[in-house]
Coordinates of C-alpha atoms in Angstrom, one line a residue:
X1 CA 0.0 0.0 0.0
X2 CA 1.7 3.5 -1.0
X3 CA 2.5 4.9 2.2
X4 CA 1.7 8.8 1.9
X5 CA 3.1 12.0 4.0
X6 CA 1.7 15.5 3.6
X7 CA 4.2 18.7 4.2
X8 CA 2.2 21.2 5.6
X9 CA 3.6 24.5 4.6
X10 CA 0.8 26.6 7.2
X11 CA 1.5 24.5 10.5
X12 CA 1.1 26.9 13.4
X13 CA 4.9 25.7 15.0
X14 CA 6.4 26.1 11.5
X15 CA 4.2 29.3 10.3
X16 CA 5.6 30.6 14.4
X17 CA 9.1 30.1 13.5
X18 CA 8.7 31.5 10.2
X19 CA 7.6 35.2 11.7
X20 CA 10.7 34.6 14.2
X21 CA 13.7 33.5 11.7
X22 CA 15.7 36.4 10.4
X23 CA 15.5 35.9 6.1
X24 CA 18.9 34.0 4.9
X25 CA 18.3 34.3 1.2
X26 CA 17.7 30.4 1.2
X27 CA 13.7 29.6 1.7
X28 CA 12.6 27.0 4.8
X29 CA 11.7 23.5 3.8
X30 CA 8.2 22.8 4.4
X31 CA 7.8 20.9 7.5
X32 CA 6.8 17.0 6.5
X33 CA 3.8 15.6 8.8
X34 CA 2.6 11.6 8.7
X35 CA -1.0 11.5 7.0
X36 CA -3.5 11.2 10.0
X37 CA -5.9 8.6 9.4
X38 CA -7.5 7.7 6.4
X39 CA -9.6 10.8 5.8
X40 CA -12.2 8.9 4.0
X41 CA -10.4 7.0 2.0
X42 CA -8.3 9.6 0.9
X43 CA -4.7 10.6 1.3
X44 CA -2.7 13.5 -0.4
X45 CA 0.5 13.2 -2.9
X46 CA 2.3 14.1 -6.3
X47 CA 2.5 15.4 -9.8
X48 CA 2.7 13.0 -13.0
X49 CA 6.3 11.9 -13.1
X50 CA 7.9 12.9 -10.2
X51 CA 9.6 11.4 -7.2
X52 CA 8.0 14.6 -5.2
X53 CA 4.6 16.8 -5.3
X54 CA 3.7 20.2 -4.5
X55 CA 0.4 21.6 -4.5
X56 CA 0.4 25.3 -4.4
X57 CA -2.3 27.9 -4.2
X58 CA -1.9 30.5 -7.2
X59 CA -3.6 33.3 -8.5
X60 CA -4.2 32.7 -12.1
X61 CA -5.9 35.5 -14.2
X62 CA -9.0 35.5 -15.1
X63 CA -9.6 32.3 -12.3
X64 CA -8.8 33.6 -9.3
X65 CA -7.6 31.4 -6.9
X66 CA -6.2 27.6 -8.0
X67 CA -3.9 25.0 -7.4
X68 CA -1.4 24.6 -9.6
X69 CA 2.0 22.1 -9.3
X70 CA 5.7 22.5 -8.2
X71 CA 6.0 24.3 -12.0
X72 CA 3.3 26.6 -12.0
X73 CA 1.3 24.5 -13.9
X74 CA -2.7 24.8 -13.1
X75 CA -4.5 21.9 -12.3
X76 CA -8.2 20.7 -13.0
X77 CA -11.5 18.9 -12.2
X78 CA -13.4 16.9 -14.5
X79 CA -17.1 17.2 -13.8
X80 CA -17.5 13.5 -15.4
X81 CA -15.7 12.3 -12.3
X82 CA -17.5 11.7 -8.7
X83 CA -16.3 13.2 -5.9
X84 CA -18.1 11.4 -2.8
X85 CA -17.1 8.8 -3.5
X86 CA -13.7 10.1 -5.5
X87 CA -13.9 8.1 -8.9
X88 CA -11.9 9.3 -12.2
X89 CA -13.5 8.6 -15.7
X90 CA -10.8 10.0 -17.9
X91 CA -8.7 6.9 -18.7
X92 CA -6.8 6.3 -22.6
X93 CA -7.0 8.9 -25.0
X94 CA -8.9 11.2 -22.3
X95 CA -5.8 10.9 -19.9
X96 CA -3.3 11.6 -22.6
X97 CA -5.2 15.3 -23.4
X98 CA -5.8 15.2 -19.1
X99 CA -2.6 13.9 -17.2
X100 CA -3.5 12.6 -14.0
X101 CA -2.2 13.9 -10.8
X102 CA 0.1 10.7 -10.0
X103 CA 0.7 9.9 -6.3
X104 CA 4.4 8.9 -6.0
X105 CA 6.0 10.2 -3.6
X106 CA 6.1 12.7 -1.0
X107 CA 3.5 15.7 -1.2
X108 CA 3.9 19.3 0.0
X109 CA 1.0 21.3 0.4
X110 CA 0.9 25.8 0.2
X111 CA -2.5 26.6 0.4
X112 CA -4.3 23.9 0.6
X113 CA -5.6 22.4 3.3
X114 CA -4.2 19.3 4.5
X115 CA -7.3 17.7 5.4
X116 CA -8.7 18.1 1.6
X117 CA -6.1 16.1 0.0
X118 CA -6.1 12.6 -0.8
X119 CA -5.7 10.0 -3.3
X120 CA -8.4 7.4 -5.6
X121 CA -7.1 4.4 -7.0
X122 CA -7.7 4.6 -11.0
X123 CA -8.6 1.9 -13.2
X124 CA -4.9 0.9 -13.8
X125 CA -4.3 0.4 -10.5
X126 CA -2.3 4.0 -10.0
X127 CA -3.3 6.4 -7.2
X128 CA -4.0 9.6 -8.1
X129 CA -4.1 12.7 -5.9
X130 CA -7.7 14.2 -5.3
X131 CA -8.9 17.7 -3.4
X132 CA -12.0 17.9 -1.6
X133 CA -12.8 13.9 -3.5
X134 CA -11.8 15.4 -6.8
X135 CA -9.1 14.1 -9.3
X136 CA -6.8 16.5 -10.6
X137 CA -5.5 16.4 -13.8
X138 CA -2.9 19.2 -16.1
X139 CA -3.7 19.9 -19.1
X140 CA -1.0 18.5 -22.3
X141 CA -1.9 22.4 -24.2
X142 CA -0.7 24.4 -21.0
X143 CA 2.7 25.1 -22.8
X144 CA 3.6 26.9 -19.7
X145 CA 2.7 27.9 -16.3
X146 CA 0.2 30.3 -15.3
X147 CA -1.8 29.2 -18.6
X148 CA -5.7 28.0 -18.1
X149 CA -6.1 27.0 -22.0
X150 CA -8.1 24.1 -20.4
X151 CA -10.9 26.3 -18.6
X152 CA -14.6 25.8 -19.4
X153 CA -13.0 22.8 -22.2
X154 CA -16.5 21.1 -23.3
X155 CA -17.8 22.7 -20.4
X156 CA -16.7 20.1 -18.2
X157 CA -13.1 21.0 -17.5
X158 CA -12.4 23.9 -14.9
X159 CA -9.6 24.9 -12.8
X160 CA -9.5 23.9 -9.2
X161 CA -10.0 26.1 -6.5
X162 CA -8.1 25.4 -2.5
X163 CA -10.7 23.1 -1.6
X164 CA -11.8 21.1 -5.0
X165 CA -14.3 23.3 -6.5
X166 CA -14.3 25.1 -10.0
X167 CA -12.6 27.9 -10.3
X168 CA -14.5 30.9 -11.6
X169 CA -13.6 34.5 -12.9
X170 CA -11.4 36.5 -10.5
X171 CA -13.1 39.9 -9.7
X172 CA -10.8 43.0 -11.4
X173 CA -8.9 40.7 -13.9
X174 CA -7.0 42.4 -16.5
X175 CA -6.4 45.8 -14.4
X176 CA -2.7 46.4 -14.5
X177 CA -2.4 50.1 -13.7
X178 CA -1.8 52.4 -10.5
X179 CA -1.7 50.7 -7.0
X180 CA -4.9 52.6 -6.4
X181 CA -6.3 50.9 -9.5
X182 CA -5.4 47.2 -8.1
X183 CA -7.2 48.2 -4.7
X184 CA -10.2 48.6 -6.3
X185 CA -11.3 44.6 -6.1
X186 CA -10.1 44.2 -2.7
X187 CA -6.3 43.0 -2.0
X188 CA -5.5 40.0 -1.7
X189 CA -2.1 38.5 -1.6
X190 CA -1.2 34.5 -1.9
X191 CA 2.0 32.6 -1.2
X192 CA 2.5 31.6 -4.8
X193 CA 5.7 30.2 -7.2
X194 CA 7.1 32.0 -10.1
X195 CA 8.9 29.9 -12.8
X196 CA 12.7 30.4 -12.7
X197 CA 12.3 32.5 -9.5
X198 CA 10.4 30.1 -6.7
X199 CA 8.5 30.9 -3.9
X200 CA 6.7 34.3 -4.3
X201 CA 3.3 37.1 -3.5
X202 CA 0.9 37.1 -6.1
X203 CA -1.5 39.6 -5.5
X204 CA -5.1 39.4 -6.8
X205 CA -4.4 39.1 -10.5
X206 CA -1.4 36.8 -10.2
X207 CA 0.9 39.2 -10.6
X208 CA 4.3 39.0 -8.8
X209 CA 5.0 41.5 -5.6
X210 CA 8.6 43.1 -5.3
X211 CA 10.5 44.8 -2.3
X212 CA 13.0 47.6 -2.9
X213 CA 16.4 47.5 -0.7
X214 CA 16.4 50.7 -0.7
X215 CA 13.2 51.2 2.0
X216 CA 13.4 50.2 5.2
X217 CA 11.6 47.8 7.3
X218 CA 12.5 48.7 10.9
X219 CA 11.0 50.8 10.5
X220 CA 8.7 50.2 7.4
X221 CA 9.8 53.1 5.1
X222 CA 8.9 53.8 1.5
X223 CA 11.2 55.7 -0.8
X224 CA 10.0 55.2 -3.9
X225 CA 7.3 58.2 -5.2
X226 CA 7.0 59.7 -7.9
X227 CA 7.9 58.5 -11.1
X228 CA 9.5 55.1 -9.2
X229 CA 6.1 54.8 -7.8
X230 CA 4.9 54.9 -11.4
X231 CA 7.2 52.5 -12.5
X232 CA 7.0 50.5 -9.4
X233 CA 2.7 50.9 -8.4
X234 CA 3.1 50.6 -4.1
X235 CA 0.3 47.7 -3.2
X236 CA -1.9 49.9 -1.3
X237 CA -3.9 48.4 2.0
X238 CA -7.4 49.6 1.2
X239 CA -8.3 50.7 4.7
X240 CA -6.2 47.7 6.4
X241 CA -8.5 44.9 4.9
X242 CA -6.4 42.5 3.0
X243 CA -6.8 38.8 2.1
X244 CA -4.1 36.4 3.0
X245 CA -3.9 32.7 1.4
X246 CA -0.6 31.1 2.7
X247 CA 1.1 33.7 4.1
X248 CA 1.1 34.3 7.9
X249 CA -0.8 37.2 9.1
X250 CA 1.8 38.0 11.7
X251 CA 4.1 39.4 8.7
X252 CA 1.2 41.4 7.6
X253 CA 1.2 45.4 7.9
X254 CA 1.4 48.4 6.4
X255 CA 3.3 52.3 6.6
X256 CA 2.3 55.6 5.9
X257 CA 3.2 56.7 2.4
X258 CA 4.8 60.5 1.2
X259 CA 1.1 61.2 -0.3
X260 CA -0.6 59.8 3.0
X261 CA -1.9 56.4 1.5
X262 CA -1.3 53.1 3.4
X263 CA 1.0 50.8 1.6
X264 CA 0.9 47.0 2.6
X265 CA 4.0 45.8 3.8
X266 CA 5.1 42.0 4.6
X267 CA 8.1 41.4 7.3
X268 CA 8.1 45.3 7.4
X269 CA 9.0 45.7 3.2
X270 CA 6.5 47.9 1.6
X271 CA 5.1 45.8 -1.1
X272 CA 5.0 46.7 -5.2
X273 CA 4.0 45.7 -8.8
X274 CA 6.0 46.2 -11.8
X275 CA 4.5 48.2 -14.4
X276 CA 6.6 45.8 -17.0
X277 CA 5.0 42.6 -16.0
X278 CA 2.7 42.4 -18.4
X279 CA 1.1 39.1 -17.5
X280 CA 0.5 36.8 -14.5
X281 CA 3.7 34.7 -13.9
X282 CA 5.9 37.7 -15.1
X283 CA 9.1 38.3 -13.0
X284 CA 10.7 40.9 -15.1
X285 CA 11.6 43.4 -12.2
X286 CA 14.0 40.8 -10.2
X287 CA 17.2 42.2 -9.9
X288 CA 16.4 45.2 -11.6
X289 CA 18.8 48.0 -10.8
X290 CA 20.3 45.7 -8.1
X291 CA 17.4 47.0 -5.6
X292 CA 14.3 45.2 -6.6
X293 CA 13.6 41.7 -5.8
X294 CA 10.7 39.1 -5.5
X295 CA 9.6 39.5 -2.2
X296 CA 9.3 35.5 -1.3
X297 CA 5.9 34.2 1.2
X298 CA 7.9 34.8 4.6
X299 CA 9.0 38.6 3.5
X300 CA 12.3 37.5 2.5
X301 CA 13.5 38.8 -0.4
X302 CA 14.2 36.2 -3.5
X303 CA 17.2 34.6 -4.5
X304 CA 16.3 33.2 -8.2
X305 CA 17.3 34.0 -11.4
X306 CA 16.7 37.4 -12.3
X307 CA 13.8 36.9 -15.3
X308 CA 14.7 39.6 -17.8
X309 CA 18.3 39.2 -17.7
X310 CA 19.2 35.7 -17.0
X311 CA 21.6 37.1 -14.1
X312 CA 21.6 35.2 -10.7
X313 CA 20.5 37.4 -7.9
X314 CA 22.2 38.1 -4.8
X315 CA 20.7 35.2 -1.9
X316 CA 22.2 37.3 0.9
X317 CA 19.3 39.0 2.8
X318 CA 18.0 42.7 2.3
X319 CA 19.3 45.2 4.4
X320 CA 17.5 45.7 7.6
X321 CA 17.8 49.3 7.1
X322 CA 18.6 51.5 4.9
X323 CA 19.4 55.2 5.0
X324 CA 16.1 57.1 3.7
X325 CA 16.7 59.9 1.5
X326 CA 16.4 63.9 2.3
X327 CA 12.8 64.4 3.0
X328 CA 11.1 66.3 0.1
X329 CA 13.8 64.4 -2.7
X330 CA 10.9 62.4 -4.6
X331 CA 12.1 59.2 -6.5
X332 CA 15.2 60.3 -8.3
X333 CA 17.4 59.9 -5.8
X334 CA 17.1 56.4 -5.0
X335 CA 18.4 54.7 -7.7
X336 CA 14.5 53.1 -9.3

């Protein structure tokens, strides 16, 4: 019998030592936890061909929230398939279009709750993972990740949302102007992975959250206004209401901007967009000017491969502190 083991990424001890661990420029292994039981027949684990699983909780636009693989890749229901009990009905030609979800290994979970994940046996005899009873599946025409070419397919294949239902249209999709603009459907930011970068915010739409080195976080400081801030739109906090998925709240805050608007912050870095990601998935700012970087799910900032350049970033941590600029200099100063 395939024995099974869930990494819980959210674990109160872990997600405690997480707010309490200085950032090292390397990211914290998820912690891995025995399966508990048989949770109704089902038990959590991997992606088709690989020794290891992740699931991770992404925002994908025009879905919203899904799961999607260790790559990015976004993951399906198929509403031919049973949940209670958790049956799959896409087997030969139909699993060629659909890969299944294989169980092989261990499975680490960001996003999802443990409890939801499981496993079905399919016709051949495999195990394939399930959330909330449901199969998942990738699509073969996802060429890469952050695509959703299989949504709404014969209107019977949808994304899959945190806890096994379909994922619908995300609220605001396809605004990519000002900070104010993004606030305007609520803020939400998820614990997410970029492709060539790793473990990253997403905000709302997907779209991948940066830290400048030249702020501060004790205290939270922004220096970027101006015409950095229009290069560089601040995530604003919307009154303090703001959505978490993955990341722990304790990390969450926000600072006083130059123009008197709250900006979000995370481990005390005021939080940004880049006006030059034009897509979800995008990671063109890392490593831009040597002072922007990915800001990663524990407020850390990123040590992957810069996107546009190809470059390796730095994987020592951001400065604690930074000397702010002469009040009343704007943006030109610091180097955006």
């Amino acid at each position: 019998m395939l024995r099974t083991r869930i990494a819980v990424a959210a674990a109160s001890v872990a997600a405690g030592m997480a707010v309490l661990t200085a950032c090292s420029g390397a990211t914290a292994q998820p912690v891995i936890a025995p399966a508990a039981g048989t949770g109704g027949g089902q038990v959590g684990n991997a992606a088709a061909g690989s020794g290891q699983t992740q699931l991770v909780v992404a925002t994908v636009a025009n879905l919203g929230q899904v799961i999607t693989d260790k790559d990015g890749f976004t993951l399906y229901r198929y509403e031919k398939d049973t949940a209670k009990p958790p049956k799959s009905n896409c087997d030969g030609d139909c699993a060629k279009a659909w890969p299944p979800v294989m169980a092989q290994g261990d499975v680490q979970v960001q996003g999802v709750d443990k409890s939801m994940v499981g496993t079905v046996k399919r016709s051949d005899g495999t195990e394939q993972i399930t959330v909330g009873g449901w199969p998942l599946y990738r699509y073969a025409k996802d060429a890469k990740a952050g695509e959703a070419k299989g949504q709404g397919v014969g209107n019977v294949w949808f994304g899959v949302n945190p806890t096994g239902g379909k994922a619908g249209q995300a609220t605001g999709a396809g605004q990519q102007g000002t900070g104010q603009q993004q606030q305007a459907a609520g803020v939400k930011l998820s614990a997410g992975q970029v492709s060539g970068i790793g473990p990253a915010i997403v905000d709302q739409e997907g779209f991948t959250l940066y830290l400048f080195t030249k702020d501060s976080k004790k205290p939270s400081k922004s220096n970027c206004n101006g015409d950095c801030a229009k290069t560089w739109p601040p995530v604003l906090s919307n009154g303090g209401k703001v959505e978490l998925q993955g990341i722990d709240e304790k990390l969450l805050g926000s600072v006083k901007r130059a123009d008197g608007t709250e900006q979000v912050t995370v481990g005390g870095w005021p939080v940004y967009r880049f006006a030059k990601d034009a897509k979800a998935g995008d990671a063109n700012g890392q490593g831009v000017n040597g002072s922007w970087f990915v800001i990663e799910p524990n407020g850390c900032k990123s040590g992957g491969t810069a996107a546009s350049t190809g470059a390796s970033a730095p994987s020592q941590q951001a400065p604690a502190s930074e000397p702010a600029p002469a009040s009343g200099s704007g943006s030109g100063s610091v180097g955006y």
